Short mmCIF file of C-alpha atoms and ligand atoms in Angstrom, two decimals:
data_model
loop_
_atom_site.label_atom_id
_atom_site.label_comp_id
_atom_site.label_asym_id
_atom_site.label_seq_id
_atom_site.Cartn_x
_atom_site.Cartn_y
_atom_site.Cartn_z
CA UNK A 4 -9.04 -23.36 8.65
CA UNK A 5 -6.46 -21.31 6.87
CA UNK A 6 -6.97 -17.96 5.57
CA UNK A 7 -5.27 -16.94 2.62
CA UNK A 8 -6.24 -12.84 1.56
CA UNK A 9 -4.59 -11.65 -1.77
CA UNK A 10 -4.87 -7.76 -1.93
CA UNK A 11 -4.61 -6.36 -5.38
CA UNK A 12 -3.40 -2.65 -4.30
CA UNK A 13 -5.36 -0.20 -6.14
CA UNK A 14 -6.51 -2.44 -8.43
CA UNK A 15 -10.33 -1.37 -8.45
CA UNK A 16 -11.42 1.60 -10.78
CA UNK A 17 -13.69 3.22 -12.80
CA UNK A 18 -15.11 2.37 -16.62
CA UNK A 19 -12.75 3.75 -19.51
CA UNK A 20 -15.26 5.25 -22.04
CA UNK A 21 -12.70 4.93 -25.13
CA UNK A 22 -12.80 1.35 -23.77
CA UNK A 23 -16.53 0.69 -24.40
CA UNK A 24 -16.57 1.58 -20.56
CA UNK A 25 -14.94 -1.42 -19.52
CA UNK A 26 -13.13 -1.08 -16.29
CA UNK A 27 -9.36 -2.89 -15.74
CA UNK A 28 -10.49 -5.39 -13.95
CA UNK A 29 -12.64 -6.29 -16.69
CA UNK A 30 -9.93 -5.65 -19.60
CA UNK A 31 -7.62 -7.97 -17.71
CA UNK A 32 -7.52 -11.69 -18.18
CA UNK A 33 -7.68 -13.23 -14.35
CA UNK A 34 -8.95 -16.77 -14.65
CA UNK A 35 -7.66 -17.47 -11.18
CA UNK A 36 -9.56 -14.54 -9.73
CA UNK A 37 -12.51 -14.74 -11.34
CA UNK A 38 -12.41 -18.51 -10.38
CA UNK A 39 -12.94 -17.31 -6.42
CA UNK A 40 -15.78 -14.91 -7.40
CA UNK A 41 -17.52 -17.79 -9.31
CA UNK A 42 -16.99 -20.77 -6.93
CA UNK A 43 -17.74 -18.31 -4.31
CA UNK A 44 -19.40 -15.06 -3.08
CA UNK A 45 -18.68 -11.54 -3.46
CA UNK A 46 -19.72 -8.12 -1.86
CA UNK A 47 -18.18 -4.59 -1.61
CA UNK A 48 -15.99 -3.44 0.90
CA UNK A 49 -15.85 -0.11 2.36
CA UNK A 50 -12.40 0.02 3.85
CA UNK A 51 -12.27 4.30 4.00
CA UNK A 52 -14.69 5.33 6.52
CA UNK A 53 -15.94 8.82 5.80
CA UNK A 54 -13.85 11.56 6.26
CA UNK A 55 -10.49 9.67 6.20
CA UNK A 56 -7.97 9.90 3.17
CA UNK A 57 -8.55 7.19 0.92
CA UNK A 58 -4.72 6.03 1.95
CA UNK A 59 -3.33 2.77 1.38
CA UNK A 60 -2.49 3.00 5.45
CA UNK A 61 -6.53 3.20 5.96
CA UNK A 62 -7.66 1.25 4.04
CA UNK A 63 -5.73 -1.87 4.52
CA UNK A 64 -5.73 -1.18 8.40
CA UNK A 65 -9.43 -1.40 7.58
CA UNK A 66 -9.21 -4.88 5.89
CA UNK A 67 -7.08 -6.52 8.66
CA UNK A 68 -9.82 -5.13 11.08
CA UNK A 69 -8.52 -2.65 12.57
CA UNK A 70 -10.89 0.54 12.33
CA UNK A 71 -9.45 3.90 11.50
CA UNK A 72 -11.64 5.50 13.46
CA UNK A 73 -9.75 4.24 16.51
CA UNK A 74 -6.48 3.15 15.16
CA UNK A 75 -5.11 5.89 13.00
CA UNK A 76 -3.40 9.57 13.11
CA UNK A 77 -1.24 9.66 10.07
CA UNK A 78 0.81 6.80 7.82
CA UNK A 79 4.05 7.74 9.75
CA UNK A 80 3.41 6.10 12.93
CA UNK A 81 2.77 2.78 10.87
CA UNK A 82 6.40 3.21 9.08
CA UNK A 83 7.35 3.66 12.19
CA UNK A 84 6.62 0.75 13.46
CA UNK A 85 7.55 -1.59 10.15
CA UNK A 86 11.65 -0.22 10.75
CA UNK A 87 11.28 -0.70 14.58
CA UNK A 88 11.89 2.90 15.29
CA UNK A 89 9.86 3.59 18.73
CA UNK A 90 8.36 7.11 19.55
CA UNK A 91 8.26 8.47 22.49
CA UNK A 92 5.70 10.91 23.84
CA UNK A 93 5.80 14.10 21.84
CA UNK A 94 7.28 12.28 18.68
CA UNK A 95 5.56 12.71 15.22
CA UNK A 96 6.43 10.82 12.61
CA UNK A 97 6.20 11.82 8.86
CA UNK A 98 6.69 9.89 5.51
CA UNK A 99 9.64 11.01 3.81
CA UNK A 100 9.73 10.71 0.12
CA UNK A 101 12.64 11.33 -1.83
CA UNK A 102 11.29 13.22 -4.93
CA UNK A 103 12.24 14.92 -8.13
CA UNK A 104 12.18 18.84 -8.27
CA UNK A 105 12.54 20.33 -11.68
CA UNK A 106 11.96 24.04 -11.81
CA UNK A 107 9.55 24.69 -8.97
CA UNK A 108 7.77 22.00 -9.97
CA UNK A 109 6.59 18.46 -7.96
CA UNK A 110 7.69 16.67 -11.57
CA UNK A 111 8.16 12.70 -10.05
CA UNK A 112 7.13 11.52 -6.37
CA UNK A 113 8.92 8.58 -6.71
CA UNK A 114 12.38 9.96 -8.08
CA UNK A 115 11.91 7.26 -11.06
CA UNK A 116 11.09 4.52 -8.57
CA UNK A 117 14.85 5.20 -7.18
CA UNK A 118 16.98 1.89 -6.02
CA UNK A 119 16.97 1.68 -2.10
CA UNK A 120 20.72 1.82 -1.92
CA UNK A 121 21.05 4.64 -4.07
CA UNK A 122 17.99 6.75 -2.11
CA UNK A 123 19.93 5.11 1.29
CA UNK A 124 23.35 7.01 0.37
CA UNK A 125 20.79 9.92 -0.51
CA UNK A 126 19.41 9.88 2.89
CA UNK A 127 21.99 9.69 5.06
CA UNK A 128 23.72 12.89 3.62
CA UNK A 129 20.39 14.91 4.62
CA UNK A 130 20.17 13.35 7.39
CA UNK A 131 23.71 14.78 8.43
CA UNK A 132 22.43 18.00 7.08
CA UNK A 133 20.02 18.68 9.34
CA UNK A 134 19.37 18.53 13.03
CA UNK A 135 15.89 18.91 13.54
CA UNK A 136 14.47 15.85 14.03
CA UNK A 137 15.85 12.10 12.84
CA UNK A 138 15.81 10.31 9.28
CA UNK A 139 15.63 6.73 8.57
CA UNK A 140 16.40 5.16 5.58
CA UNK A 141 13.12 2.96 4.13
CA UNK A 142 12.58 0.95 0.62
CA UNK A 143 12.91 2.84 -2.19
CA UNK A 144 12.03 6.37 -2.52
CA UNK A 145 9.99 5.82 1.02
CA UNK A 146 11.31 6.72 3.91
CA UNK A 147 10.67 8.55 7.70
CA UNK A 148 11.37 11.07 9.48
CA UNK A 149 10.29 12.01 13.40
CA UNK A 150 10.32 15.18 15.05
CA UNK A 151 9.59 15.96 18.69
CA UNK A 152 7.05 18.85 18.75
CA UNK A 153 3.13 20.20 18.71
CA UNK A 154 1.56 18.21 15.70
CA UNK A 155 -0.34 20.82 13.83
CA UNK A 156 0.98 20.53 10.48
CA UNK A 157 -0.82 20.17 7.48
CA UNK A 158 1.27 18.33 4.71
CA UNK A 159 0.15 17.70 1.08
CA UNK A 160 1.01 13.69 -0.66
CA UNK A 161 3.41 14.20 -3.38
CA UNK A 162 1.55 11.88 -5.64
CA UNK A 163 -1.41 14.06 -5.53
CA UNK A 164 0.44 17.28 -6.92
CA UNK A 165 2.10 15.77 -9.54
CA UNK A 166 3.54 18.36 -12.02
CA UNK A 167 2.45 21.23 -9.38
CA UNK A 168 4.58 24.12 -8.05
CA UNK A 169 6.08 22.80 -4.89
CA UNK A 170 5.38 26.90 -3.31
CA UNK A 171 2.02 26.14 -3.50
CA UNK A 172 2.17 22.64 -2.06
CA UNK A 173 4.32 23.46 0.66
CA UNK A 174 3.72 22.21 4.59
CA UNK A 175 0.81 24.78 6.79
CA UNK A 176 0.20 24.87 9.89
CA UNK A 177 2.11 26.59 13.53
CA UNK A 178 5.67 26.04 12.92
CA UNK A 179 5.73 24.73 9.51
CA UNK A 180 8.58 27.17 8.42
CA UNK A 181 11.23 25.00 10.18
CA UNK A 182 10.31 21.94 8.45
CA UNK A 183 9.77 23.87 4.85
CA UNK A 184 13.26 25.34 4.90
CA UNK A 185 14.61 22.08 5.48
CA UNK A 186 12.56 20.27 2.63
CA UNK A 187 13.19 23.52 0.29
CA UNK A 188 17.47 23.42 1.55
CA UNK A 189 17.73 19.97 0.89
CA UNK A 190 17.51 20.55 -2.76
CA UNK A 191 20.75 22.26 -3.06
CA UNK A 192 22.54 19.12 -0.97
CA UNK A 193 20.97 16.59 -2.94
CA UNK A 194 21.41 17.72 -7.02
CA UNK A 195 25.20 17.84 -5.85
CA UNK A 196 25.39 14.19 -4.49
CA UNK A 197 27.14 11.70 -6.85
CA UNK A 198 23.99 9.57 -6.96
CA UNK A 199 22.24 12.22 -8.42
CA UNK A 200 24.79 13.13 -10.83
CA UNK A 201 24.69 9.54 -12.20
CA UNK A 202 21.22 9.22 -12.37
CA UNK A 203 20.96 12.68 -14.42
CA UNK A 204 23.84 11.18 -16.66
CA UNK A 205 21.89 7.89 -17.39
CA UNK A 206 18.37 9.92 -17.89
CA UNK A 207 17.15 8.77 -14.69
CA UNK A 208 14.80 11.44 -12.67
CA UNK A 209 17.33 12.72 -9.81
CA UNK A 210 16.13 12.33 -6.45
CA UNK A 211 16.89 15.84 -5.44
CA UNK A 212 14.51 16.76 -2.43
CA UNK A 213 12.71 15.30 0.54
CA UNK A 214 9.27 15.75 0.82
CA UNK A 215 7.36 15.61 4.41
CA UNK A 216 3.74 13.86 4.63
CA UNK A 217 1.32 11.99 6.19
CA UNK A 218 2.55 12.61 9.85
CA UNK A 219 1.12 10.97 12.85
CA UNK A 220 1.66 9.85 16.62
CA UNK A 221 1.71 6.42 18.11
CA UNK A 222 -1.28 4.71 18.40
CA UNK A 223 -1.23 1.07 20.52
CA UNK A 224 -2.79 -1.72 18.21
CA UNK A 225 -4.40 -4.77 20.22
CA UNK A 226 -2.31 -7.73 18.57
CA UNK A 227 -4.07 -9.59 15.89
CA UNK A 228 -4.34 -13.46 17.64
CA UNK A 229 -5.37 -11.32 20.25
CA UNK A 230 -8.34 -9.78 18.40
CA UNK A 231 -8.92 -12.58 16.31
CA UNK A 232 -8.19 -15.95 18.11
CA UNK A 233 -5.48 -16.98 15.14
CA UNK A 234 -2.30 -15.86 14.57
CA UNK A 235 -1.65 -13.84 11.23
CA UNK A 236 1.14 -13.19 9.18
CA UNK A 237 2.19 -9.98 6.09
CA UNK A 238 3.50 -10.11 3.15
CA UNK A 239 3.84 -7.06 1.46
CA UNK A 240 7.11 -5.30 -0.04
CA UNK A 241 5.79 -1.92 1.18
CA UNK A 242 6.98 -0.44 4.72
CA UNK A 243 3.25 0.80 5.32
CA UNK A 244 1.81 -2.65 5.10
CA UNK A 245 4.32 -4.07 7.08
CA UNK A 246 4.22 -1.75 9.82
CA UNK A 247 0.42 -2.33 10.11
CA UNK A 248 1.67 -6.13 10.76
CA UNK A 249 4.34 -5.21 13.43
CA UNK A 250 1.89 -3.08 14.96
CA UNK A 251 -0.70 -5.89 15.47
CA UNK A 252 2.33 -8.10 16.17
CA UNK A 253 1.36 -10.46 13.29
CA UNK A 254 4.61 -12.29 11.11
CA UNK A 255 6.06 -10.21 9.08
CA UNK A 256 7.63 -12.32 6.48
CA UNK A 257 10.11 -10.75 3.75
CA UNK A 258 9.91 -12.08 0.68
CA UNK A 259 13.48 -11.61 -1.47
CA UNK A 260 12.78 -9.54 -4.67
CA UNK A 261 9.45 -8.30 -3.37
CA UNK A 262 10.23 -4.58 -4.77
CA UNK A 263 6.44 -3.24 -4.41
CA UNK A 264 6.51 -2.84 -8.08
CA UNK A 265 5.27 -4.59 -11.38
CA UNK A 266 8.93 -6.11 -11.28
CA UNK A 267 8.63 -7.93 -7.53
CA UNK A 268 8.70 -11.41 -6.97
CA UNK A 269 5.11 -12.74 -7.49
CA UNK A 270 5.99 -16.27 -7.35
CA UNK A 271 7.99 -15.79 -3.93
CA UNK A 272 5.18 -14.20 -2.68
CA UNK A 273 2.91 -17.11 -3.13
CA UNK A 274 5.43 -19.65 -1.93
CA UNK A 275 6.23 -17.96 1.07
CA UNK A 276 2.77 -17.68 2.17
CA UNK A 277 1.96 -21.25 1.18
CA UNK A 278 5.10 -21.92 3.69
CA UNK A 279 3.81 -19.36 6.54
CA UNK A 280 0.62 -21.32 6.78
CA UNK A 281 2.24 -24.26 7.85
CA UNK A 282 2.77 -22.26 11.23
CA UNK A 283 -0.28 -19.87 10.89
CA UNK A 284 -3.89 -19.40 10.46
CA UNK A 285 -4.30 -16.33 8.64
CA UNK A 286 -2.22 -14.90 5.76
CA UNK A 287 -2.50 -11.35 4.08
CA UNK A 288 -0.44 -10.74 0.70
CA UNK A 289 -0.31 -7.51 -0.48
CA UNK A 290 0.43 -6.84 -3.90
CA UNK A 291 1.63 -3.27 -4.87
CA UNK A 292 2.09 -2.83 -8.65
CA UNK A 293 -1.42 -2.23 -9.44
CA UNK A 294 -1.13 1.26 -7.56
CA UNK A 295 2.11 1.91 -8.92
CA UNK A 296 0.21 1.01 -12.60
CA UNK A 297 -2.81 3.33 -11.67
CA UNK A 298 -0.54 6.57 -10.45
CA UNK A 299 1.56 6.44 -13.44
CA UNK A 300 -2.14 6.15 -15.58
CA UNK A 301 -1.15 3.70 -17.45
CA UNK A 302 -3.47 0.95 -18.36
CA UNK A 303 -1.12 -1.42 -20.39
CA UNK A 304 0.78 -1.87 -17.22
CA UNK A 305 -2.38 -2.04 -14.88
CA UNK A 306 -3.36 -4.41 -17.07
CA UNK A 307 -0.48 -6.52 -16.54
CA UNK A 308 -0.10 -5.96 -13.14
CA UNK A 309 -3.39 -7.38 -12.13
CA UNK A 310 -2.85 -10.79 -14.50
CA UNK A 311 0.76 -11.14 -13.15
CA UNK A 312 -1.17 -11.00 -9.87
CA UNK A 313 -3.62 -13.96 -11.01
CA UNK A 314 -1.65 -15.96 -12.77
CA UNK A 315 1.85 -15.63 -10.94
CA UNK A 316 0.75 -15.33 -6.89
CA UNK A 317 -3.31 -16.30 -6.73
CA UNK A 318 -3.22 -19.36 -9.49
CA UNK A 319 0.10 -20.38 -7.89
CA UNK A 320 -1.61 -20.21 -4.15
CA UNK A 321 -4.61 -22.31 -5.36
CA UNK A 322 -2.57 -25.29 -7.44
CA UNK A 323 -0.36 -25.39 -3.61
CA UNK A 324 -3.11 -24.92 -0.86
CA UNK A 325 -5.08 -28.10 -2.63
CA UNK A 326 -1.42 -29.73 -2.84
CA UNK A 327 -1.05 -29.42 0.86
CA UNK A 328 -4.87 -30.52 1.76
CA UNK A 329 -5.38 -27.10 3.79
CA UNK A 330 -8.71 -26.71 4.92
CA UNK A 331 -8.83 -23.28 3.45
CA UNK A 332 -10.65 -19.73 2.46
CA UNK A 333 -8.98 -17.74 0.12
CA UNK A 334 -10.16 -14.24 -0.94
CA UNK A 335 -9.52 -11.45 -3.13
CA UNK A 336 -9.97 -7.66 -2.47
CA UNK A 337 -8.51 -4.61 -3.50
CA UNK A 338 -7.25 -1.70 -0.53
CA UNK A 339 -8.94 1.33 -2.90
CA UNK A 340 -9.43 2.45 -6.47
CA UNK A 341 -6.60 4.23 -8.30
CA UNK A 342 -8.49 5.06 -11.33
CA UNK A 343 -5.65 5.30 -14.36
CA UNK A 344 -7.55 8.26 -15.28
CA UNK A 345 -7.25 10.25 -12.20
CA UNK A 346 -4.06 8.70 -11.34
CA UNK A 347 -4.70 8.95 -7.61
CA UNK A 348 -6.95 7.26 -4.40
CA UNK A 349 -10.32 7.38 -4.18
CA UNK A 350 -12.80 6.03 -1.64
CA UNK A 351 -15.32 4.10 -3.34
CA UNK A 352 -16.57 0.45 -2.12
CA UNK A 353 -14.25 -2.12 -3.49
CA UNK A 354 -15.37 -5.76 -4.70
CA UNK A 355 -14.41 -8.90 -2.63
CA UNK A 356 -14.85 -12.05 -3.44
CA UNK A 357 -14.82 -15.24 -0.73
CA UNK A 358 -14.37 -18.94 -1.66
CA UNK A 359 -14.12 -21.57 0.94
CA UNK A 360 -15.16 -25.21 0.40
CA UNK A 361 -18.66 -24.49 2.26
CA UNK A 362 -19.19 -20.98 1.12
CA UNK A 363 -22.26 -20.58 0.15
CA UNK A 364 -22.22 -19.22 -3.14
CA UNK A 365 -23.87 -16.38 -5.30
CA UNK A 366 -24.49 -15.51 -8.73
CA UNK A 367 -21.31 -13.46 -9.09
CA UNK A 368 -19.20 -14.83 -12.01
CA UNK A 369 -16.44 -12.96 -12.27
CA UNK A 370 -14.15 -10.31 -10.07
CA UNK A 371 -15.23 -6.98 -11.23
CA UNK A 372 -16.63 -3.77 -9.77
CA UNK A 373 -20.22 -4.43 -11.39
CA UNK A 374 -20.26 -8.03 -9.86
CA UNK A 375 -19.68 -6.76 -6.14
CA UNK A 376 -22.34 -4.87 -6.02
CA UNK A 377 -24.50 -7.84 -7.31
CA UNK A 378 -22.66 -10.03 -4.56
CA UNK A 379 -24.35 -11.75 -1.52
CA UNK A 380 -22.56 -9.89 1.33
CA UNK A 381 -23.81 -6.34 -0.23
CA UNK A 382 -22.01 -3.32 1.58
CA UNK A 383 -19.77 -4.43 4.35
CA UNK A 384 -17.43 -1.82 6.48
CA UNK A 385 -13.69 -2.41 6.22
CA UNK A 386 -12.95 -3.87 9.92
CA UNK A 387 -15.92 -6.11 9.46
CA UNK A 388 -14.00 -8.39 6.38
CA UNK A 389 -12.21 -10.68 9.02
CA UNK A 390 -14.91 -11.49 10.88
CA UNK A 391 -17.07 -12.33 7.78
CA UNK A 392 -14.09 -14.71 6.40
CA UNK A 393 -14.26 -16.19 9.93
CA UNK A 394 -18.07 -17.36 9.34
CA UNK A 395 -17.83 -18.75 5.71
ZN1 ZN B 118 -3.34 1.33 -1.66
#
């Protein structure tokens, strides 16, 4: 059997009233998608336990079974991993964005989704700025940074204090004023580098300051064929996603032009994990742009982020797996809601839906929030999902 799981990121959230209080999901078009939920059977997933963050590093640890509970301390340990940067004892690692600053104020945590060899060039002159811990250069405005030290910081996600005053959003915690002057100083070294001078000359958002988050220590991860008796593969454009893979030692496969935005390469996606399967059991595509869609809270691009996702990557994936003659089970599921209207995470359930030839089906007809909670399956914990494909 080959497993094929398409994860929509953030593509779950909640009913629009001046949209007869229709949710996304249900203003989109997804023939393909809704196909799965038909021919198949749906449920809800609960992939943030309580008490966690709903984070996109939670959650989809969740999905590829591996319970927060046990397996997480912070995002940065999992970027970690995906740019094979090993901590030692002590080490904490932290998610570095490179953001834009504009008068006090948090004004873009993505620097205007800022090119990777502009924010590398960017990078590399802080990093030679500073000699408190070690920076290395990630995918767009995403990047790390470790430090060797006690880890009781308390760091705010830039996306979540969007047009804020950075003073008040600033890092707490014993020995947080090293790390704030550094974030605060890098400012000043940043709005004069040349890539920042260009981008303010074209209208682009500089990237003019780091900002320090979602820290964590190393946390072992039994491998995946290990833990599941197949061997598993990742495709994802986003660092996170594919440091969750090297950390279960699953395939990481890069897909060229995957950006982790509504411009990435759906269709190489698809082939490339059509491909992978020839070698592997289990394959897990993640699909970024519906996030990206939800935090800028705008539903035109949602919209088209989750029908480039059917049409382009899970229509695609069905006309090849028959092609091929796979015996297979293909399912759908979101990480977490990013509601357009709150513009951030939140924890709620998110629908699933399962189709395999022998899947027993349900009455679900479609792939929308109101049909997983009418789905067979009912409530099912995050780092249960894998298990449950296993017996359809
Ligand atoms: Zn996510």
């Amino acid at each position: 059997m080959k497993y094929i799981v398409v994860c929509g990121d953030g593509m779950a959230d909640y009913p629009l009233e001046d949209k007869g209080n229709k949710t996304v999901l249900e203003l989109s078009d997804i023939p393909n998608i809704d196909l799965i939920a038909k021919e198949g059977a749906m449920g809800e997933l609960k992939t943030v336990p309580n008490g966690f963050e709903a984070g996109s590093d939670v959650a989809n640890l969740s999905i590829l079974g591996y319970d927060p509970k046990k397996y997480y301390t912070g995002r940065g340990p999992l970027e970690a991993y995906s740019i094979g940067v090993e901590l030692v004892e002590g080490d904490i690692a932290f998610r570095c964005n490179i953001i834009t600053e504009e008068n006090g104020i948090i004004k873009d945590y993505s620097s205007g989704h800022i090119t990777t060899p502009e924010s590398t060039e960017l990078i590399k002159k802080v990093s030679e700025s500073f000699d408190i811990g070690k920076f290395y250069p990630g995918v767009s405005y995403r990047h790390l940074f470790v430090y060797n030290g006690d880890n009781s910081f308390s760091c705010t996600p830039p996306h979540d204090v969007v047009g804020q005053k950075v003073s008040d959003n600033l890092i707490k915690g014993k020995n947080a004023d090293i790390l704030n002057k550094m974030m605060l100083d890098s400012k000043k070294i940043l709005m004069a580098h040349p890539v920042n001078k260009k981008r303010i000359s074209e209208g682009k958002n500089p990237g003019n300051m780091i900002w320090l988050w979602g820290q964590g220590k190393k946390v072992p991860m039994e491998p995946f064929s290990q833990k599941f008796g197949m061997k598993g593969g990742v495709i994802s454009a986003v660092d996170l996603i594919k440091g969750i893979g090297y950390g279960a030692k699953m395939k990481v496969i890069n897909v060229p032009g995957a950006t982790g935005f509504i411009d990435t390469n759906y269709e190489g996606k698809a082939d490339y994990a059509i491909k992978a399967l020839e070698e592997i059991d289990f394959i897990y595509i993640h699909v970024e742009a519906p996030d990206e869609a939800g935090h800028s809270g705008n539903l035109e691009m949602k919209i088209k982020a989750i029908e480039d996702l059917d049409k382009r990557v899970v229509g695609r994936i069905l006309n090849k797996v028959q092609s091929k003659g796979f015996d297979y089970n293909i399912s759908i599921v979101a990480d977490h809601p990013t509601p357009i209207k709150l513009r951030t995470h939140v924890s709620d359930p998110v629908p699933f839906a399962v189709y395999s030839e022998k899947i027993k089906k349900d009455k679900t007809s479609c792939y929308t929030e109101k049909e997983g909670k009418k789905g067979r399956f009912g409530l099912v914990n995050g780092s249960d999902f894998i298990e449950l494909l296993k017996k359809q």
